[in-house]
Coordinates of C-alpha atoms in Angstrom, one line a residue:
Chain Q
X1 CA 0.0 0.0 0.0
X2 CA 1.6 3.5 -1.0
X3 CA 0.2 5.9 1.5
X4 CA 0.8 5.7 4.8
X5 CA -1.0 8.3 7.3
X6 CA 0.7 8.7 10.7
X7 CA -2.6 10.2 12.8
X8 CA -5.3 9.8 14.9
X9 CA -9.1 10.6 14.6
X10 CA -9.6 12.7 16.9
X11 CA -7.4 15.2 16.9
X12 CA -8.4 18.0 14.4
X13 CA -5.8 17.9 11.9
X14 CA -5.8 14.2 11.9
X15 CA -9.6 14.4 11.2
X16 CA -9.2 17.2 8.4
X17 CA -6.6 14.4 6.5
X18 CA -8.8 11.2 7.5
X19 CA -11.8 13.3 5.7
X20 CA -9.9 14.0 2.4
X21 CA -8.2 10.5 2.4
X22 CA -11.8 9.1 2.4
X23 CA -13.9 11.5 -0.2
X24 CA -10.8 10.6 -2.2
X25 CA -11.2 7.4 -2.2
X26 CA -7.7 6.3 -1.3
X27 CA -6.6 3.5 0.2
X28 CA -4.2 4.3 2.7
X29 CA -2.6 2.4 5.9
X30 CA -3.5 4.2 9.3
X31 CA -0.3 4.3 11.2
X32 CA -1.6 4.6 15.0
X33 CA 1.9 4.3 16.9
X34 CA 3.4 7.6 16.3
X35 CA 0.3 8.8 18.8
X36 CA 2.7 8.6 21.5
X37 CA 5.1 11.4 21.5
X38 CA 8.2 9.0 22.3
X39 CA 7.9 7.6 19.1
X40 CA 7.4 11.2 16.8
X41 CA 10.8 12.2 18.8
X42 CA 12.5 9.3 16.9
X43 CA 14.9 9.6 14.0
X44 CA 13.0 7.4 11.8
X45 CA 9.4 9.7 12.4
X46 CA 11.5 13.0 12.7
X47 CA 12.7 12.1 8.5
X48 CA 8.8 12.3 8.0
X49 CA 8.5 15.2 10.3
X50 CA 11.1 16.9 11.9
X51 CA 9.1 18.7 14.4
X52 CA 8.1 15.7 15.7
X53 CA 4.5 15.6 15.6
X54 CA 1.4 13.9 14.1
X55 CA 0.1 14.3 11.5
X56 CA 2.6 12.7 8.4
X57 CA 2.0 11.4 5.8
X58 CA 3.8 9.0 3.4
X59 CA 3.6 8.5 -0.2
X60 CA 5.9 6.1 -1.9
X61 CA 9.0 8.9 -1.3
X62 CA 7.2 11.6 -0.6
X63 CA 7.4 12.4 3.2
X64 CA 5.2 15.5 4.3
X65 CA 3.7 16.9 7.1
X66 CA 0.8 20.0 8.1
X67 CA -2.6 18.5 7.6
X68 CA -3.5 21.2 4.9
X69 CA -1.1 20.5 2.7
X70 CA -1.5 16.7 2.8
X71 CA -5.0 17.4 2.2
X72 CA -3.7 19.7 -0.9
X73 CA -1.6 17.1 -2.2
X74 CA -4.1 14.1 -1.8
X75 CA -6.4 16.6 -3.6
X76 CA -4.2 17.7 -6.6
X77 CA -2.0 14.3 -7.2
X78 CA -5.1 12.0 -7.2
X79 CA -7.6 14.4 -9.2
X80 CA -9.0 11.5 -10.9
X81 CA -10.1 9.4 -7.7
X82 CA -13.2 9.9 -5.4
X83 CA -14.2 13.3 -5.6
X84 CA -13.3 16.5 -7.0
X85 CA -12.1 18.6 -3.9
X86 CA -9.7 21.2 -5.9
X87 CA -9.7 22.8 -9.6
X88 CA -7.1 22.3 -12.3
X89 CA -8.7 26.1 -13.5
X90 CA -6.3 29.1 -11.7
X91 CA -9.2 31.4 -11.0
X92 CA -11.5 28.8 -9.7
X93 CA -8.5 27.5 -8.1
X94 CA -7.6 31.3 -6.3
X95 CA -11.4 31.4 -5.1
X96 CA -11.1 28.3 -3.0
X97 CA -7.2 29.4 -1.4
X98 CA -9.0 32.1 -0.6
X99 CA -12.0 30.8 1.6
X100 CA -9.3 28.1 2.6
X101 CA -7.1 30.6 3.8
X102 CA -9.9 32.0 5.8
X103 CA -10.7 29.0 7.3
X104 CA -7.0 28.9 8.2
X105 CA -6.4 32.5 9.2
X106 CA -9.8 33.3 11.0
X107 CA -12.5 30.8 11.7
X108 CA -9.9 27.8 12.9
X109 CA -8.1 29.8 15.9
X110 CA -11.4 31.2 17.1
X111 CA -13.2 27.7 16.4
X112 CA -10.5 25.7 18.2
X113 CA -10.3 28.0 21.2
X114 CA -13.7 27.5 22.0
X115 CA -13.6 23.8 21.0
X116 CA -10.6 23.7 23.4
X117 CA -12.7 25.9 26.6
X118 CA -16.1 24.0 25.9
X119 CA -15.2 20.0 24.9
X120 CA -11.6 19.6 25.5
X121 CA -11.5 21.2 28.8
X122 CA -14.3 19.6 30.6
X123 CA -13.5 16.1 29.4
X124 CA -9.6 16.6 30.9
X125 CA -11.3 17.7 34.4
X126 CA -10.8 22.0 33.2
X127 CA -12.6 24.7 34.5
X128 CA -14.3 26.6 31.6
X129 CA -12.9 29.7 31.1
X130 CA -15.9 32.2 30.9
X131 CA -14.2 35.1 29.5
X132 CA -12.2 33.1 26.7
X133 CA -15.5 31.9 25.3
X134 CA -17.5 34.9 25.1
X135 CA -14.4 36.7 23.9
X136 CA -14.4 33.8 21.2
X137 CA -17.8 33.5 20.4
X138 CA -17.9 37.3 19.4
X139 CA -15.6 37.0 16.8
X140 CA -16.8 33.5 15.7
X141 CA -20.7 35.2 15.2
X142 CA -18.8 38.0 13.1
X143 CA -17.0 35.6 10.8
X144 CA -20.3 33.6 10.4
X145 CA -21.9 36.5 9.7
X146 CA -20.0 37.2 6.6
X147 CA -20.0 33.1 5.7
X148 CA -24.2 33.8 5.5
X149 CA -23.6 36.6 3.3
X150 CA -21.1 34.6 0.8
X151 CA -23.5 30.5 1.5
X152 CA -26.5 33.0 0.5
X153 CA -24.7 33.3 -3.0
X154 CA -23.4 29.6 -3.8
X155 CA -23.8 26.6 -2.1
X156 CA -20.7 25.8 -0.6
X157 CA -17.7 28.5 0.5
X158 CA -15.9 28.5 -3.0
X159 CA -18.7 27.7 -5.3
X160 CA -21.3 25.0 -6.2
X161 CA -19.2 22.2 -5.4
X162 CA -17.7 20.9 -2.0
X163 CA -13.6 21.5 -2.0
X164 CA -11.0 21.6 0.8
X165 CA -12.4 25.1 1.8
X166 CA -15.3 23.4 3.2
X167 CA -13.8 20.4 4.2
X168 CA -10.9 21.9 6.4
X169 CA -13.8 23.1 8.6
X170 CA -15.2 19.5 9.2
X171 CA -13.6 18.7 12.3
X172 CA -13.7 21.5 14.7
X173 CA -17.4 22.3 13.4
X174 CA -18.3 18.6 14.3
X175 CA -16.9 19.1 18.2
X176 CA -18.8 22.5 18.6
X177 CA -22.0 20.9 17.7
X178 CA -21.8 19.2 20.9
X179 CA -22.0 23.0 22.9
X180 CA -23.6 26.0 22.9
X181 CA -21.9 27.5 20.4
X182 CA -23.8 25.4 17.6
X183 CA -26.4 28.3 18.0
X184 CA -24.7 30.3 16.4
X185 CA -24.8 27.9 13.4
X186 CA -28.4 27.7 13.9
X187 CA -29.5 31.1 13.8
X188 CA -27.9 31.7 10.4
X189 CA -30.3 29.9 7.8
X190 CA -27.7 29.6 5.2
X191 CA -24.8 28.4 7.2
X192 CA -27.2 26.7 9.4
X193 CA -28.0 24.2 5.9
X194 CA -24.1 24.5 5.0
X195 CA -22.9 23.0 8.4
X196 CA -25.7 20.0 8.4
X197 CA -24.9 18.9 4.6
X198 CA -21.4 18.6 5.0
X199 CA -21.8 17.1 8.6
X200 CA -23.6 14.8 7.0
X201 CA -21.3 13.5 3.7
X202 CA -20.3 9.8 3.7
X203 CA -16.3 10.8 3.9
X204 CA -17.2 12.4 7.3
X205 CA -19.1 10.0 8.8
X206 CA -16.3 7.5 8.5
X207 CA -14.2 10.0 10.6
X208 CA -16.8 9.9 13.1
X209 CA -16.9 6.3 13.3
X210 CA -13.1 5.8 14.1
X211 CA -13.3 8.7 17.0
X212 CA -16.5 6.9 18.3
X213 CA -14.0 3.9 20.4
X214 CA -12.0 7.0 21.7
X215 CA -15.0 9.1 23.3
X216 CA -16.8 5.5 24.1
X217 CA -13.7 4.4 26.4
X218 CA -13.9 8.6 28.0
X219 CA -16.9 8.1 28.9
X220 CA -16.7 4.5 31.1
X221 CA -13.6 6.5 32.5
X222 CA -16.4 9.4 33.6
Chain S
X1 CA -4.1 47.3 -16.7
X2 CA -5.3 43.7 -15.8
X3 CA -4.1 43.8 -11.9
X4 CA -5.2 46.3 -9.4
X5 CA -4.2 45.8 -5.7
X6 CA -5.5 46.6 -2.9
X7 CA -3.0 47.0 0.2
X8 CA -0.1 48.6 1.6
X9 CA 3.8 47.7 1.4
X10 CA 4.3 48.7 5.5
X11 CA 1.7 45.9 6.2
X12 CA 2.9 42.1 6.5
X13 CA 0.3 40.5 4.3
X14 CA 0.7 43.5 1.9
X15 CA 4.1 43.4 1.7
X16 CA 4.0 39.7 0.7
X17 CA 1.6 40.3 -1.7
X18 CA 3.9 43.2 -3.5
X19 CA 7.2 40.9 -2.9
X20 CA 5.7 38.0 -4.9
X21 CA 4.0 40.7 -7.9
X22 CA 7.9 41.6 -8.4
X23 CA 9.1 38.3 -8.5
X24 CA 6.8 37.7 -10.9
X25 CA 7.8 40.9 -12.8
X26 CA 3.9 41.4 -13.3
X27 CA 2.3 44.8 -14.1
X28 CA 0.0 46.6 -11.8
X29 CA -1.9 48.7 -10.3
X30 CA -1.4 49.5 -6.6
X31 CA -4.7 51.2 -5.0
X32 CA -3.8 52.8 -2.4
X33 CA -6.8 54.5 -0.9
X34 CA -8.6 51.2 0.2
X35 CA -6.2 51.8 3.4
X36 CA -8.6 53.7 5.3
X37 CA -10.6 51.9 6.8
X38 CA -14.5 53.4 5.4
X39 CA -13.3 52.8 2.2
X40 CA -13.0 49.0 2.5
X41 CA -16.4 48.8 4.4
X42 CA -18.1 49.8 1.3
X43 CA -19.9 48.4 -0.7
X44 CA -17.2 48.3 -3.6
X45 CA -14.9 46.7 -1.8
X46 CA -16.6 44.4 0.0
X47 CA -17.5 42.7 -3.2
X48 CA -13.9 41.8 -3.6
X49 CA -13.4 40.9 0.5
X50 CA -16.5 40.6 2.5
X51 CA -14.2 40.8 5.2
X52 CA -13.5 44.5 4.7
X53 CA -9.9 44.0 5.2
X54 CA -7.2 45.0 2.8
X55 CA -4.6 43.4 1.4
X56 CA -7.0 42.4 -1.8
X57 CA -6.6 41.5 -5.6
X58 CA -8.0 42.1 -8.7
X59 CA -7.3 40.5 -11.8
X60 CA -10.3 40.6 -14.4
X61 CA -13.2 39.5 -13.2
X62 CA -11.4 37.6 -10.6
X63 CA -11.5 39.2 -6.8
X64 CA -9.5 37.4 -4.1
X65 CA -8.1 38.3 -1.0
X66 CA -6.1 36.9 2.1
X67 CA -2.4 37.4 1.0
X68 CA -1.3 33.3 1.1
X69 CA -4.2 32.9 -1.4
X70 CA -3.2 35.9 -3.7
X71 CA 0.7 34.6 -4.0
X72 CA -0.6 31.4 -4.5
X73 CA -2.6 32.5 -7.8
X74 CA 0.2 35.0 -9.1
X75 CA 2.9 32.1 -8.6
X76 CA 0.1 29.5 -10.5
X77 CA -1.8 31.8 -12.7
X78 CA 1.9 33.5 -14.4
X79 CA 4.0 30.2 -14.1
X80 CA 5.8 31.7 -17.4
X81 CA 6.8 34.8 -15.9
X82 CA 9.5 36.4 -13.9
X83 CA 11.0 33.6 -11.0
X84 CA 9.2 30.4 -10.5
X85 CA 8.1 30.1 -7.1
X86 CA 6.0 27.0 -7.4
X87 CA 6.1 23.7 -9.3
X88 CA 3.8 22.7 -11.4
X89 CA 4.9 18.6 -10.2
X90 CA 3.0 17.3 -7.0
X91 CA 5.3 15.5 -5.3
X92 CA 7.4 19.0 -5.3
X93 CA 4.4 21.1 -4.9
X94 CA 3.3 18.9 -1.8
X95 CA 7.2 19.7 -0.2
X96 CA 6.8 23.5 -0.6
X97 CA 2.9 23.2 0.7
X98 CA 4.5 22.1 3.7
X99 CA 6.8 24.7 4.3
X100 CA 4.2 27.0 3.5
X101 CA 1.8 25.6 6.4
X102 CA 5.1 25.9 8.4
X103 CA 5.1 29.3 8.2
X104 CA 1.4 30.0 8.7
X105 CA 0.8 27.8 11.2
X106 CA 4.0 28.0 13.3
X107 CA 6.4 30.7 12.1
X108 CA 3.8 33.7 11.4
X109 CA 2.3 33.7 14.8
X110 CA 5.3 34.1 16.6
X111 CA 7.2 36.2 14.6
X112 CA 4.4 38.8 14.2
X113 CA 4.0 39.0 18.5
X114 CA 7.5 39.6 18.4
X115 CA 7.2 42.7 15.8
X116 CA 4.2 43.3 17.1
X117 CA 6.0 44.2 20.6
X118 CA 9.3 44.9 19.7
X119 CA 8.4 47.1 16.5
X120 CA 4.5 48.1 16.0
X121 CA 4.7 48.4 19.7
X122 CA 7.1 51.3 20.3
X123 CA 6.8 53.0 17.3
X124 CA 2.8 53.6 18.7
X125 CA 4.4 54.7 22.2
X126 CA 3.5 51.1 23.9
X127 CA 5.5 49.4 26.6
X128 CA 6.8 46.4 25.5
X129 CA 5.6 43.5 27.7
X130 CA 8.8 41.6 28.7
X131 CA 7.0 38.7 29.3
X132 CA 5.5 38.0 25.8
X133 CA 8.5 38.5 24.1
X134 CA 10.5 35.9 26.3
X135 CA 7.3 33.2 25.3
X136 CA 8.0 33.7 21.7
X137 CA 11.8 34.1 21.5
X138 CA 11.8 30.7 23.3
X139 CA 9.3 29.3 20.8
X140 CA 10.9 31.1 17.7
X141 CA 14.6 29.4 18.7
X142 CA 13.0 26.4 18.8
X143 CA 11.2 26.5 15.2
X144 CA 14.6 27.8 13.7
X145 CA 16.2 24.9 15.3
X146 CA 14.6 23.1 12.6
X147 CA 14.7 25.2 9.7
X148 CA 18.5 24.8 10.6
X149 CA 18.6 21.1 10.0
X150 CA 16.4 21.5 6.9
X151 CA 18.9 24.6 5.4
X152 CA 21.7 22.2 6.2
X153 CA 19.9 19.9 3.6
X154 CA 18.7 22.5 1.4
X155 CA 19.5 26.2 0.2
X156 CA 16.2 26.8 0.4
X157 CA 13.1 25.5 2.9
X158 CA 11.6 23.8 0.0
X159 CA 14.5 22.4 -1.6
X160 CA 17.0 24.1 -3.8
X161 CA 15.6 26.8 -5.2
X162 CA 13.3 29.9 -3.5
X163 CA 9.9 29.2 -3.7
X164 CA 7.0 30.7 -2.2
X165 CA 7.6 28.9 1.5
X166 CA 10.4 31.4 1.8
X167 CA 9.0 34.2 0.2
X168 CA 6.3 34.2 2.6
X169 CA 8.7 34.6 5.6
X170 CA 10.1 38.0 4.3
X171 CA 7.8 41.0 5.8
X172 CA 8.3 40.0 9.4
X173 CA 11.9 38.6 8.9
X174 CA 12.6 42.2 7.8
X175 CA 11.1 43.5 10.4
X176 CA 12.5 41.6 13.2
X177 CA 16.1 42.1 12.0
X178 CA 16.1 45.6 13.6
X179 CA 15.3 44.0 17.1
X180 CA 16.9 41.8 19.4
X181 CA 15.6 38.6 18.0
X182 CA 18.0 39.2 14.9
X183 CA 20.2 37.1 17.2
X184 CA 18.5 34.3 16.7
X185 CA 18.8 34.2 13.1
X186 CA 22.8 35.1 13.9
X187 CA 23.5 31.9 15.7
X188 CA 22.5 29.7 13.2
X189 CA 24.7 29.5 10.0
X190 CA 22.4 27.7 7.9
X191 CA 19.3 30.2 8.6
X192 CA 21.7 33.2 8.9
X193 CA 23.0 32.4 5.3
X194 CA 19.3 31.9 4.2
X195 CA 17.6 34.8 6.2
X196 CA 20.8 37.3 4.2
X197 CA 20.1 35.9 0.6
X198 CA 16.4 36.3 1.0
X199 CA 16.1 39.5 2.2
X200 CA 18.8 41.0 -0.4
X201 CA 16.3 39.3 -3.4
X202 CA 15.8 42.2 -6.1
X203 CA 11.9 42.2 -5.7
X204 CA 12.2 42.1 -1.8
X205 CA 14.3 45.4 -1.9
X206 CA 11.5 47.0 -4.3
X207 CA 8.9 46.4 -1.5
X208 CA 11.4 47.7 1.3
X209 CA 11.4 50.9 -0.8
X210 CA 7.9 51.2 -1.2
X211 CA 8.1 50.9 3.0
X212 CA 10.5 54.0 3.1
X213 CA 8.5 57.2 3.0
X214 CA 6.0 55.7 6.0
X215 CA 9.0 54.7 8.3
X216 CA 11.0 58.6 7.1
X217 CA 7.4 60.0 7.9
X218 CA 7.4 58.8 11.6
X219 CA 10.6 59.2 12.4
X220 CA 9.6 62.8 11.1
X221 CA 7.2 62.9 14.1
X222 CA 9.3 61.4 17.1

């Protein structure tokens, strides 16, 4: 088998590569070892990634690391398999950098912040930080605000089809559903039928299914 | 003229924008007034960035914005002109993707609290706080420590030649190398060597002196 994908489910970035791996079609050997850090700090992971952390992914020689562009390459190289997520057209192609770049450079720190205060916390024991979230869910309801304005013209965030802009949101989107914060998703009809189509594509679902033994065995700890 | 831009050479995502429009030795036209901040709330402009943020691009009928996305289209869209600062193969691509998500996701936060303290900071009269500076020159030396392995390997961070991944490390490069933090850069001769020969690039010193009259004009008022 020619990819191998050093990750785990339920960490964001290893979701946001799981997701792409599976609309692509690809089949791929999950490498679940590298999960403890002992093992990333070793030579052989360190020639994958040299900051010593999971995600990786390999590809026949190709060694590479940063889930987005795994996702980009998965995207690009296999363009023929599973589907579409990218566009061999530059303008087409500019329009979706760009709404991936916002999901990068805006809605993912504010998203993950609150994803961090509201599931991560609680479930490690963490008082929730009251300030931290409303702070957060501010500028979270601003940048939805302008994602209703821009779902209101197309479908999905860079067009009529679904591409890696809307699928590098999958992951923390999915956790905040679980908190009060998926109002704000509600409220706004546009994004509101955004979030539940692509919560609900096959690809995803699979993601979900391999975090399910992880939450499962947290909650007999509980 | 087919390229108008929106932004300004003394901001970081502007000046990455302009450094990668002179690589590519590409006419345009720079509009400067979107600056102020009414003018990108209106409706003209918001048709191009719903954000209401500046740097953004025209190019035709294309409108894009968030400066990762712009130098992403330039280097694609006008792979014929001026320095090639992508590759149209994926394997090679998917290498300087990486180093690309390197510097958004690791290197750009840091480096801009840094010149946002040690630069931004006092030239607005601020006092720098100590303690976030020490945070991020820890976590800075400790990113570099890598790029020094991988410029041991490679001229540049994306293998031998200077592709976007570098370019995109420029504005606040330039910026820290008039603070303390230079130091960090010193001590390692790999990223020393590399940090000098990108910052000396012809197109690089084009957006320096585009930054000129706005640094003259506040020294002007201290």
């Amino acid at each position: 088998m020619a990819i191998k994908f050093y990750g785990v489910a339920v960490s964001l970035p290893g979701a946001r590569v799981l997701a792409c791996l599976y609309e692509k079609n690809l089949e791929f050997e999950l490498v679940k070892t590298a999960y403890r850090s002992q093992e990333t700090k070793k030579e052989a992971f360190l020639s994958i990634n040299p900051f010593g952390q999971i995600p990786a992914l390999e590809d026949g020689d190709l060694k590479i690391f940063e889930s987005r562009a795994m996702t980009q390459y998965l995207a690009h190289a296999y363009a023929e398999k599973g589907n579409q997520l990218v566009s061999q057209d530059h303008k087409k192609m500019a329009i979706i950098s760009t709404w991936m770049e916002v999901e990068s450079q805006k809605f993912s720190d504010v998203a993950s912040k609150l994803s961090h205060e509201l599931v991560m916390g609680p479930a490690s024991g963490k008082t929730i930080n009251v300030e931290v979230v409303r702070e957060n869910e501010e500028k979270l309801a601003k940048i939805l605000d302008v994602y209703e304005v821009k779902l209101k013209e197309s479908k999905y965030l860079a067009g009529d089809y679904f591409t890696l802009a809307d699928l590098h949101h999958l992951p923390v989107m999915h956790y905040l559903m679980n908190t009060k914060v998926k109002a704000l998703f509600d409220e706004r009809p546009h994004v509101s039928a955004w979030r539940t189509e692509i919560l609900a594509r096959v690809a995803w679902k699979k993601v979900v299914e391999l975090q399910a033994p992880f939450f499962a065995s947290m909650g007999a700890k509980n």
